[in-house]
mmCIF file of C-alpha atoms in Angstrom:
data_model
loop_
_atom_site.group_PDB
_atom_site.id
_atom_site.type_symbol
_atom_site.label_atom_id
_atom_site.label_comp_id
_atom_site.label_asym_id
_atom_site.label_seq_id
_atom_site.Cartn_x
_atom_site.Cartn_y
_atom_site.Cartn_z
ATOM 1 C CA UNK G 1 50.809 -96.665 21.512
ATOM 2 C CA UNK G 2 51.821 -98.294 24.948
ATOM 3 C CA UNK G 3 54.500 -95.606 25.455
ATOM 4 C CA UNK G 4 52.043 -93.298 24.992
ATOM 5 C CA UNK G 5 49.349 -94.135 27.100
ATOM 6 C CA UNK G 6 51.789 -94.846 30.023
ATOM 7 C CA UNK G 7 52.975 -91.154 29.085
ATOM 8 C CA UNK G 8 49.817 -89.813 28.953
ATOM 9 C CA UNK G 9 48.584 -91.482 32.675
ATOM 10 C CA UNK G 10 51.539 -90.585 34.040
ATOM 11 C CA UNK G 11 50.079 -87.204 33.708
ATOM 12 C CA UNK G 12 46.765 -87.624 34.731
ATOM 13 C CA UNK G 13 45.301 -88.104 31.345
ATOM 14 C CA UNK G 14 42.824 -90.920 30.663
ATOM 15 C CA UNK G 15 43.995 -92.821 27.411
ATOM 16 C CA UNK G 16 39.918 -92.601 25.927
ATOM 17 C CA UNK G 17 40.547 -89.134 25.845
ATOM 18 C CA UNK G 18 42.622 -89.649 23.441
ATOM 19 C CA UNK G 19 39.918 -90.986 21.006
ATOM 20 C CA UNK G 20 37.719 -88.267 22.045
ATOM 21 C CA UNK G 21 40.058 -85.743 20.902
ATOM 22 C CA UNK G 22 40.811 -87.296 17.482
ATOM 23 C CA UNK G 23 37.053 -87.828 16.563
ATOM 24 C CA UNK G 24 36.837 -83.802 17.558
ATOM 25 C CA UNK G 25 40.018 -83.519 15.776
ATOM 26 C CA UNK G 26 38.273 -85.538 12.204
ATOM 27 C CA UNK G 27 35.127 -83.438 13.041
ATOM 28 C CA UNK G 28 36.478 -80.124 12.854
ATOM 29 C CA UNK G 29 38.263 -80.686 9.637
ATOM 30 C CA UNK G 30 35.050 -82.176 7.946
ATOM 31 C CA UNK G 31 33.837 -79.457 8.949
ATOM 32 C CA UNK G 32 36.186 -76.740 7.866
ATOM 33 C CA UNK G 33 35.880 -78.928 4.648
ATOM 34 C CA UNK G 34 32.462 -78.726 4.504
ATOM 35 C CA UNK G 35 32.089 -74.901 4.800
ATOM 36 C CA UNK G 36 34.638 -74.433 1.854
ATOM 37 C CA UNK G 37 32.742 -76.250 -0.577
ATOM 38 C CA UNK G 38 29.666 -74.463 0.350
ATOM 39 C CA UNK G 39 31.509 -71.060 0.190
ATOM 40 C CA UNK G 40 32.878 -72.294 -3.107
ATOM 41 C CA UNK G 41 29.578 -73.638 -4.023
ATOM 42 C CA UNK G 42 27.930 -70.332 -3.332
ATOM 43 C CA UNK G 43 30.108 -68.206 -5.611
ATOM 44 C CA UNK G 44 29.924 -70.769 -8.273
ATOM 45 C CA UNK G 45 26.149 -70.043 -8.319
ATOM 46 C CA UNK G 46 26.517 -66.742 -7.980
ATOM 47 C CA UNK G 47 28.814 -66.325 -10.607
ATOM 48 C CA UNK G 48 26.635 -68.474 -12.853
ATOM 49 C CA UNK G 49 23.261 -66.030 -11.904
ATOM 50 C CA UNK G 50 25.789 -63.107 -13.066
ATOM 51 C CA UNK G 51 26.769 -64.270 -16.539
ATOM 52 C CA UNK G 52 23.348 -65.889 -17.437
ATOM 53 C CA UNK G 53 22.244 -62.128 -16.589
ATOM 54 C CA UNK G 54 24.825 -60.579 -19.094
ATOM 55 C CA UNK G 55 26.912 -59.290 -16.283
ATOM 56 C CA UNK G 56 30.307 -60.328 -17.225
ATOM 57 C CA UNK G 57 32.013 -58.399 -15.367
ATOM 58 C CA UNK G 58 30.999 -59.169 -11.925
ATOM 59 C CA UNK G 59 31.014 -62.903 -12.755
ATOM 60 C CA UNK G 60 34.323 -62.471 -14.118
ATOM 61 C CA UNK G 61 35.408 -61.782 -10.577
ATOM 62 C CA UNK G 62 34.214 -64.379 -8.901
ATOM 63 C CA UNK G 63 35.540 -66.697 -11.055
ATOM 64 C CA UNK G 64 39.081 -65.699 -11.141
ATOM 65 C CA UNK G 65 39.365 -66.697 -7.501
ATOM 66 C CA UNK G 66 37.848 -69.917 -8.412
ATOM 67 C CA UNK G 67 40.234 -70.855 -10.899
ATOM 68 C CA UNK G 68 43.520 -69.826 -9.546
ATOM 69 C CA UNK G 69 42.324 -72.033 -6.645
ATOM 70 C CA UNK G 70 41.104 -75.038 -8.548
ATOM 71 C CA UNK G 71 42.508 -74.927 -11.909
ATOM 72 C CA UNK G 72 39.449 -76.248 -13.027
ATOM 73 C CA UNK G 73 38.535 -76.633 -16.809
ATOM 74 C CA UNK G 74 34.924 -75.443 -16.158
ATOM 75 C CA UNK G 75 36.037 -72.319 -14.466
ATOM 76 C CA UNK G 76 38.586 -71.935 -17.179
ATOM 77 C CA UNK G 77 36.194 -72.404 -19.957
ATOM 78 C CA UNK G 78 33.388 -69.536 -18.027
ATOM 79 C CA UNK G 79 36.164 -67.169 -17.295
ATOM 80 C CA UNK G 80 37.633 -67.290 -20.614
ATOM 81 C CA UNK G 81 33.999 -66.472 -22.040
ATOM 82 C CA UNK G 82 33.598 -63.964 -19.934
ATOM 83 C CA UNK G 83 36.801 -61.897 -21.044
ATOM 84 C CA UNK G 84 35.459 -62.599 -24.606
ATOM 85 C CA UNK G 85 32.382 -61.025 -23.861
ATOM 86 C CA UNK G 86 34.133 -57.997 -22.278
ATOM 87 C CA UNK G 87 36.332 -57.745 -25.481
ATOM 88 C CA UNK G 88 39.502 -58.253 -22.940
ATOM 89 C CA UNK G 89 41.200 -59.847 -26.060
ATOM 90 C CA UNK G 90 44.650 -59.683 -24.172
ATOM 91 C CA UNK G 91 43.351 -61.066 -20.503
ATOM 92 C CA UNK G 92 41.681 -63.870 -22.211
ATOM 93 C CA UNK G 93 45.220 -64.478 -24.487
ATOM 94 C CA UNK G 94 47.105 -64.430 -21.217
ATOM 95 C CA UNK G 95 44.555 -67.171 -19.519
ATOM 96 C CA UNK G 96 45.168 -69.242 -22.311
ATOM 97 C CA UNK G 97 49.056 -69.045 -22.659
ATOM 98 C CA UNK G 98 49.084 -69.870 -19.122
ATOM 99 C CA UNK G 99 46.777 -72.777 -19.006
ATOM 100 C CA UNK G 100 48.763 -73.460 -22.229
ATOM 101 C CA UNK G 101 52.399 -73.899 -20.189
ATOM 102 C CA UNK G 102 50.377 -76.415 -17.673
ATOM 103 C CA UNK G 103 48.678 -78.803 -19.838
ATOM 104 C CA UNK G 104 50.106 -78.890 -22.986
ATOM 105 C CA UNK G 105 48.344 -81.976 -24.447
ATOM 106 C CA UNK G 106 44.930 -79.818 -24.435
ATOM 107 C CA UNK G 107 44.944 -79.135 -28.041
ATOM 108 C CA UNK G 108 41.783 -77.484 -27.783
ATOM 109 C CA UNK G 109 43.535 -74.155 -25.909
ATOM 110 C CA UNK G 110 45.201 -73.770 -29.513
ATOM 111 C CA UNK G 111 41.273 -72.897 -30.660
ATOM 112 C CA UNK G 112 41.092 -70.794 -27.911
ATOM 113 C CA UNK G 113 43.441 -69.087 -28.801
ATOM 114 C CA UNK G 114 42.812 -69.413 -32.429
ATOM 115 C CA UNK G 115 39.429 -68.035 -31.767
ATOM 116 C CA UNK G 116 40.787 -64.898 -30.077
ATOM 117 C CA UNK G 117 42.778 -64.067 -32.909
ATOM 118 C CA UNK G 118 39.946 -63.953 -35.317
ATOM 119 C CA UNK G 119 37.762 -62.159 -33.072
ATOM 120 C CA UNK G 120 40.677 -59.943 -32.708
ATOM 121 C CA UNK G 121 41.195 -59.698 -37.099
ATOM 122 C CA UNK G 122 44.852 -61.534 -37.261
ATOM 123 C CA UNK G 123 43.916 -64.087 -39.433
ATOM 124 C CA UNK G 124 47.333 -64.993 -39.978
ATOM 125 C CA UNK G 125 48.144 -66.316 -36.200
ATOM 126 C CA UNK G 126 44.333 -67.339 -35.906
ATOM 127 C CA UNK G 127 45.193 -70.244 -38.436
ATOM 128 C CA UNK G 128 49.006 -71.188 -37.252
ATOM 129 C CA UNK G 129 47.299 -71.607 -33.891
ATOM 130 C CA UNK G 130 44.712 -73.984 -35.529
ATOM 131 C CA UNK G 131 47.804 -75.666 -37.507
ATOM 132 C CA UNK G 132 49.312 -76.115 -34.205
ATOM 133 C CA UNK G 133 46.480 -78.211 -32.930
ATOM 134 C CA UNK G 134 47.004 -80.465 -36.196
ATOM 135 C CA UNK G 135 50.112 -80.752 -35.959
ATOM 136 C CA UNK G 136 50.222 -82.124 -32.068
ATOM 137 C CA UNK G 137 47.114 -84.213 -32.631
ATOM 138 C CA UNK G 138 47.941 -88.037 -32.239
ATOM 139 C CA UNK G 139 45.865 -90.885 -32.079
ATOM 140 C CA UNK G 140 44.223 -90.195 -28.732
ATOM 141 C CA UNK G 141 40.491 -90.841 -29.394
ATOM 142 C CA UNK G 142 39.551 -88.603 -26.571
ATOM 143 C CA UNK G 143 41.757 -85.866 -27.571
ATOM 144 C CA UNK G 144 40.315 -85.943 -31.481
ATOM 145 C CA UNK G 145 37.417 -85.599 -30.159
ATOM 146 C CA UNK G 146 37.799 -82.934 -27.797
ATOM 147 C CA UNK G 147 39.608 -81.010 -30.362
ATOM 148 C CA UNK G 148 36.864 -81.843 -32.997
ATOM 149 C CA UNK G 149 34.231 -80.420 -30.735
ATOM 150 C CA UNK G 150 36.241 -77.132 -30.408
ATOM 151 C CA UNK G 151 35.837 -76.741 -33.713
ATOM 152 C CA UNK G 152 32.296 -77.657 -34.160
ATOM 153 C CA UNK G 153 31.608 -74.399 -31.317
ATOM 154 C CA UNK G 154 33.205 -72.117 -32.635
ATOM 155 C CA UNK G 155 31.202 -72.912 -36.225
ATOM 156 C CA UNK G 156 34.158 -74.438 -37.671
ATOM 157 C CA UNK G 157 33.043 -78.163 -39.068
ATOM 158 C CA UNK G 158 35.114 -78.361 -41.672
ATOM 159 C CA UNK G 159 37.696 -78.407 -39.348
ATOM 160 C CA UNK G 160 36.438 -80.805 -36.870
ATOM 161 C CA UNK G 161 36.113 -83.138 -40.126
ATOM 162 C CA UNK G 162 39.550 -82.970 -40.971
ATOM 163 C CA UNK G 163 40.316 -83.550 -37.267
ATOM 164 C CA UNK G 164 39.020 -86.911 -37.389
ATOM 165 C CA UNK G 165 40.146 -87.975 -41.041
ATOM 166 C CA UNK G 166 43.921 -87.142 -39.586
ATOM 167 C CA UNK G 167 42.580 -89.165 -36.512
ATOM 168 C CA UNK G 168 41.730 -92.050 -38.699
ATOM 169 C CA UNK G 169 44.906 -91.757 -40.499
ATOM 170 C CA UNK G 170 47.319 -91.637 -37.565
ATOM 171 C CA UNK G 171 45.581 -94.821 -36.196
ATOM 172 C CA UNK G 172 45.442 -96.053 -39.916
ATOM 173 C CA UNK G 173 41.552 -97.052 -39.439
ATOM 174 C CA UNK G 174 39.218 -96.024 -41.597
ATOM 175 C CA UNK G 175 36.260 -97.393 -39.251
ATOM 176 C CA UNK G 176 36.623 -94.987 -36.315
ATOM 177 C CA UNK G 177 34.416 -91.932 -35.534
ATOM 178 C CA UNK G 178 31.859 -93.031 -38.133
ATOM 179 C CA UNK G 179 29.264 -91.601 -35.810
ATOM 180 C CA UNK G 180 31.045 -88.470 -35.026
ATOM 181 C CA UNK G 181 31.385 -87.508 -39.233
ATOM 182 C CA UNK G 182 28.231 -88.744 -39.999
ATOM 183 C CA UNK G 183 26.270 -86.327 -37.773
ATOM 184 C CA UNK G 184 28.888 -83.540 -38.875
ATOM 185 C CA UNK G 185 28.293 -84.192 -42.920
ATOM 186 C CA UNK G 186 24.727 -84.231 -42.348
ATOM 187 C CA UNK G 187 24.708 -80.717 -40.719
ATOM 188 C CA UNK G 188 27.001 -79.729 -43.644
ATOM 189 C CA UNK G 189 24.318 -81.193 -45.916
ATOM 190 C CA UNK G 190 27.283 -83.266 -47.827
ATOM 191 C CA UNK G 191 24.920 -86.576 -47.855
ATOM 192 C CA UNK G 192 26.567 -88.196 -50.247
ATOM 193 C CA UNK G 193 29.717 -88.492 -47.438
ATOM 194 C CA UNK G 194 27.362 -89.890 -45.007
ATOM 195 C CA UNK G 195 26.253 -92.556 -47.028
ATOM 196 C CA UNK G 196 29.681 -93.534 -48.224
ATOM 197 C CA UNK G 197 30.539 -93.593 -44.285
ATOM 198 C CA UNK G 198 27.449 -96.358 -43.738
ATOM 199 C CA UNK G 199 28.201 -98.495 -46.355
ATOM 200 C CA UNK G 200 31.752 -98.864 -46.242
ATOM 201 C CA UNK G 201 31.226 -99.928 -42.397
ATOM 202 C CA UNK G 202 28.886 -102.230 -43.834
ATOM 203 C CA UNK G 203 30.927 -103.407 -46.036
ATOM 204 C CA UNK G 204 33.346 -104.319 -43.701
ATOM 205 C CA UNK G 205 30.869 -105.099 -40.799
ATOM 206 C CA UNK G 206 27.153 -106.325 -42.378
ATOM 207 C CA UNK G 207 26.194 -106.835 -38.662
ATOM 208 C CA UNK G 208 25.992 -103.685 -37.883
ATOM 209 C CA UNK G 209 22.978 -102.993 -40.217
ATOM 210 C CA UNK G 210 20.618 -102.479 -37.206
ATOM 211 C CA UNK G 211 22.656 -99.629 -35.939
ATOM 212 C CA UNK G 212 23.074 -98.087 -39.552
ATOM 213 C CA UNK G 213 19.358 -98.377 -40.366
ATOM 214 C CA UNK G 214 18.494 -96.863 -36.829
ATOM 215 C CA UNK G 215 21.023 -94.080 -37.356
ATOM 216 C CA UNK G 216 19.672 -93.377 -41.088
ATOM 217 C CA UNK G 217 15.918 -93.594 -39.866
ATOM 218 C CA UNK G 218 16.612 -90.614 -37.076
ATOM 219 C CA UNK G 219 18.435 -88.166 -39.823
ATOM 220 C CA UNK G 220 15.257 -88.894 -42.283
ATOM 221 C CA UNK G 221 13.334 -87.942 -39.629
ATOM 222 C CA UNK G 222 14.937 -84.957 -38.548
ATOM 223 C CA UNK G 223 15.406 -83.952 -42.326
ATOM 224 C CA UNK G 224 13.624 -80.929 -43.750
ATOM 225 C CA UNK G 225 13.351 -81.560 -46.900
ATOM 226 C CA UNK G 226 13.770 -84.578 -49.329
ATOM 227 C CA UNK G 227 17.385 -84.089 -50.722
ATOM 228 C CA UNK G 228 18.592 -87.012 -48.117
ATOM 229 C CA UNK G 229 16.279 -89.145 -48.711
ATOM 230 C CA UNK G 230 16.605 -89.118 -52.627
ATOM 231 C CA UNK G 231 20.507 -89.155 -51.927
ATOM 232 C CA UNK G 232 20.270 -92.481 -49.815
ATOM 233 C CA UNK G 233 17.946 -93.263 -52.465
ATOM 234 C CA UNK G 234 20.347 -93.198 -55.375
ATOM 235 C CA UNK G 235 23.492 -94.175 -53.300
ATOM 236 C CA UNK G 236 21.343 -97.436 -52.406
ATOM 237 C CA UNK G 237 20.602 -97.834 -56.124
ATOM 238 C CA UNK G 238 24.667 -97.281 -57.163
ATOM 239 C CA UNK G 239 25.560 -100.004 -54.651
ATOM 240 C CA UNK G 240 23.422 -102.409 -55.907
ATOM 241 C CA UNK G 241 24.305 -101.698 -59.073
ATOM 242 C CA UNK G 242 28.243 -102.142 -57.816
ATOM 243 C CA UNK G 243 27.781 -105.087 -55.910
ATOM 244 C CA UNK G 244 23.891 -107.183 -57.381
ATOM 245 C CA UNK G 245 24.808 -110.692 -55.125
ATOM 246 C CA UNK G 246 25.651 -108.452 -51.668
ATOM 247 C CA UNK G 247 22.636 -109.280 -50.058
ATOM 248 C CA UNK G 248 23.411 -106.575 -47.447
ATOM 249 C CA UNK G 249 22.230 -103.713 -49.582
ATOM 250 C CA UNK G 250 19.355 -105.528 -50.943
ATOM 251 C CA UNK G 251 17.822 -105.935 -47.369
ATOM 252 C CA UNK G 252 18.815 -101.966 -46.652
ATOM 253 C CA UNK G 253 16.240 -101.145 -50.314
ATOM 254 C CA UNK G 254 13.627 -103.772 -48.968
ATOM 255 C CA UNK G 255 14.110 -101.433 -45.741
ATOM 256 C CA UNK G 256 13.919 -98.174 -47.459
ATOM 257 C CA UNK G 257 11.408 -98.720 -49.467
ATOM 258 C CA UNK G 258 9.018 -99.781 -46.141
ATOM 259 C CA UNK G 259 10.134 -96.274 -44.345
ATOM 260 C CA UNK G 260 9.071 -94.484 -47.605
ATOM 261 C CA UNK G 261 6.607 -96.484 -48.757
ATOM 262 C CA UNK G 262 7.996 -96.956 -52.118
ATOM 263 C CA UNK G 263 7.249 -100.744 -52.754
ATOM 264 C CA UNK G 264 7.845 -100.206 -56.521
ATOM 265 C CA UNK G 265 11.647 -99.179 -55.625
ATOM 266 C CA UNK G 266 12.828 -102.246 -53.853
ATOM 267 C CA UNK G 267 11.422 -104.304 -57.343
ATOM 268 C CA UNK G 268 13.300 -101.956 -59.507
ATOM 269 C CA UNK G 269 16.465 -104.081 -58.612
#
């Protein structure tokens, strides 16, 4: 730094112009910064107007650009959608074999592509694509999950089940994603599944019969109809019947009884 300011008076250059010209220097490359992300920004939004407006096409084009500069999942994920909606089966096959190459771990480009081939009628490839995914899966929690959720939007939950029952069994615990297959069985309407789910974590954990009851109270609620609530009803009853000293399940009656306002119910035990 001495060297250089000597140089630079030996030339007739103050050394604080120096400092001016680097903050000038920081400034203009904030700047230049700046004005990229807005001109990204700008076509993000614009692309965004275009396929909300059914205009595939157009967005299409603006967010090619976007992801060959960014590689970004999102853009991905919106230009891959908008080749499906064109029916540009092969374009959309060629995104995803190319994503494919650069992150291979992404299980959930095997649905992509799986996807495509249905849309497409191969059936045959559809399903060794969906294999694929299976096969890879390990006992990454965020990649069953990711890979579950594939499943679940393209309509497949039978799938996205069996995604985290390999989970489970690749981590060998039969506790995880409890949660995640409850809310899946009760869409499927297989209540008997999510009550087997609740009370073997109780079983295992009877402190986590706030949670449970919470959990059990919101899909009563949401239920159309009374086949859950006479399944809970009867799986409450088989318990008891299994396990008479377990106070556990005696509290969750007294409890069901109070949201249903069946006193008789809890006495019947």
């Amino acid at each position: 730094a001495f060297l250089l300011s000597l140089d630079m008076q030996t030339q007739g250059i103050h050394p604080i112009s120096l400092k001016a010209f680097l903050r000038m220097l920081c400034f203009v490359v904030y700047l230049c910064y700046f004005v990229s992300l807005s001109a990204q920004s700008t076509k993000d939004q614009l692309a965004s107007q275009y396929y909300n407006n059914g205009e595939f096409a157009q967005a299409a084009e603006l967010y090619e650009p976007l992801y060959e500069k960014t590689q970004n999942r999102f853009y991905y994920q919106m230009l891959y959608r908008c080749y499906v909606e064109m029916d540009e089966i092969r374009r959309a096959e060629q995104l995803v074999e190319q994503r494919l190459r650069k992150f291979d771990r992404d299980l959930t480009l095997y649905v992509d592509l799986g996807a495509l081939y249905e849309k497409a009628g191969n059936s045959k490839k559809a399903q060794k694509n969906f294999d694929k995914a299976f096969e890879k899966l390990g006992t990454d929690s965020r990649q069953a999950t990711d890979l579950a959720t594939a499943f679940v939007n393209i309509n497949k939950l039978d799938k996205a089940v069996l995604v985290y029952q390999r989970s489970r069994e690749k981590a060998q615990n039969n506790y995880l994603y409890v949660t995640e297959l409850t809310a899946l069985y009760s869409r499927m309407g297989r209540y008997e599944e999510v009550m087997q789910e609740y009370f073997n974590l109780l079983d295992k954990s009877p402190g986590s019969m706030s949670s449970v009851q919470v959990s059990l109270q919101r899909m009563l609620n949401e239920s159309s109809d009374s086949r859950f609530a006479d399944g809970l009803k009867r799986a409450l009853m088989q318990r008891v019947r299994e396990q008479p000293n377990n106070k556990t399940y005696l509290d969750m009656m007294i409890w069901f009884s109070l949201q249903q306002n069946d006193f008789r119910f809890a006495m019947t035990q």
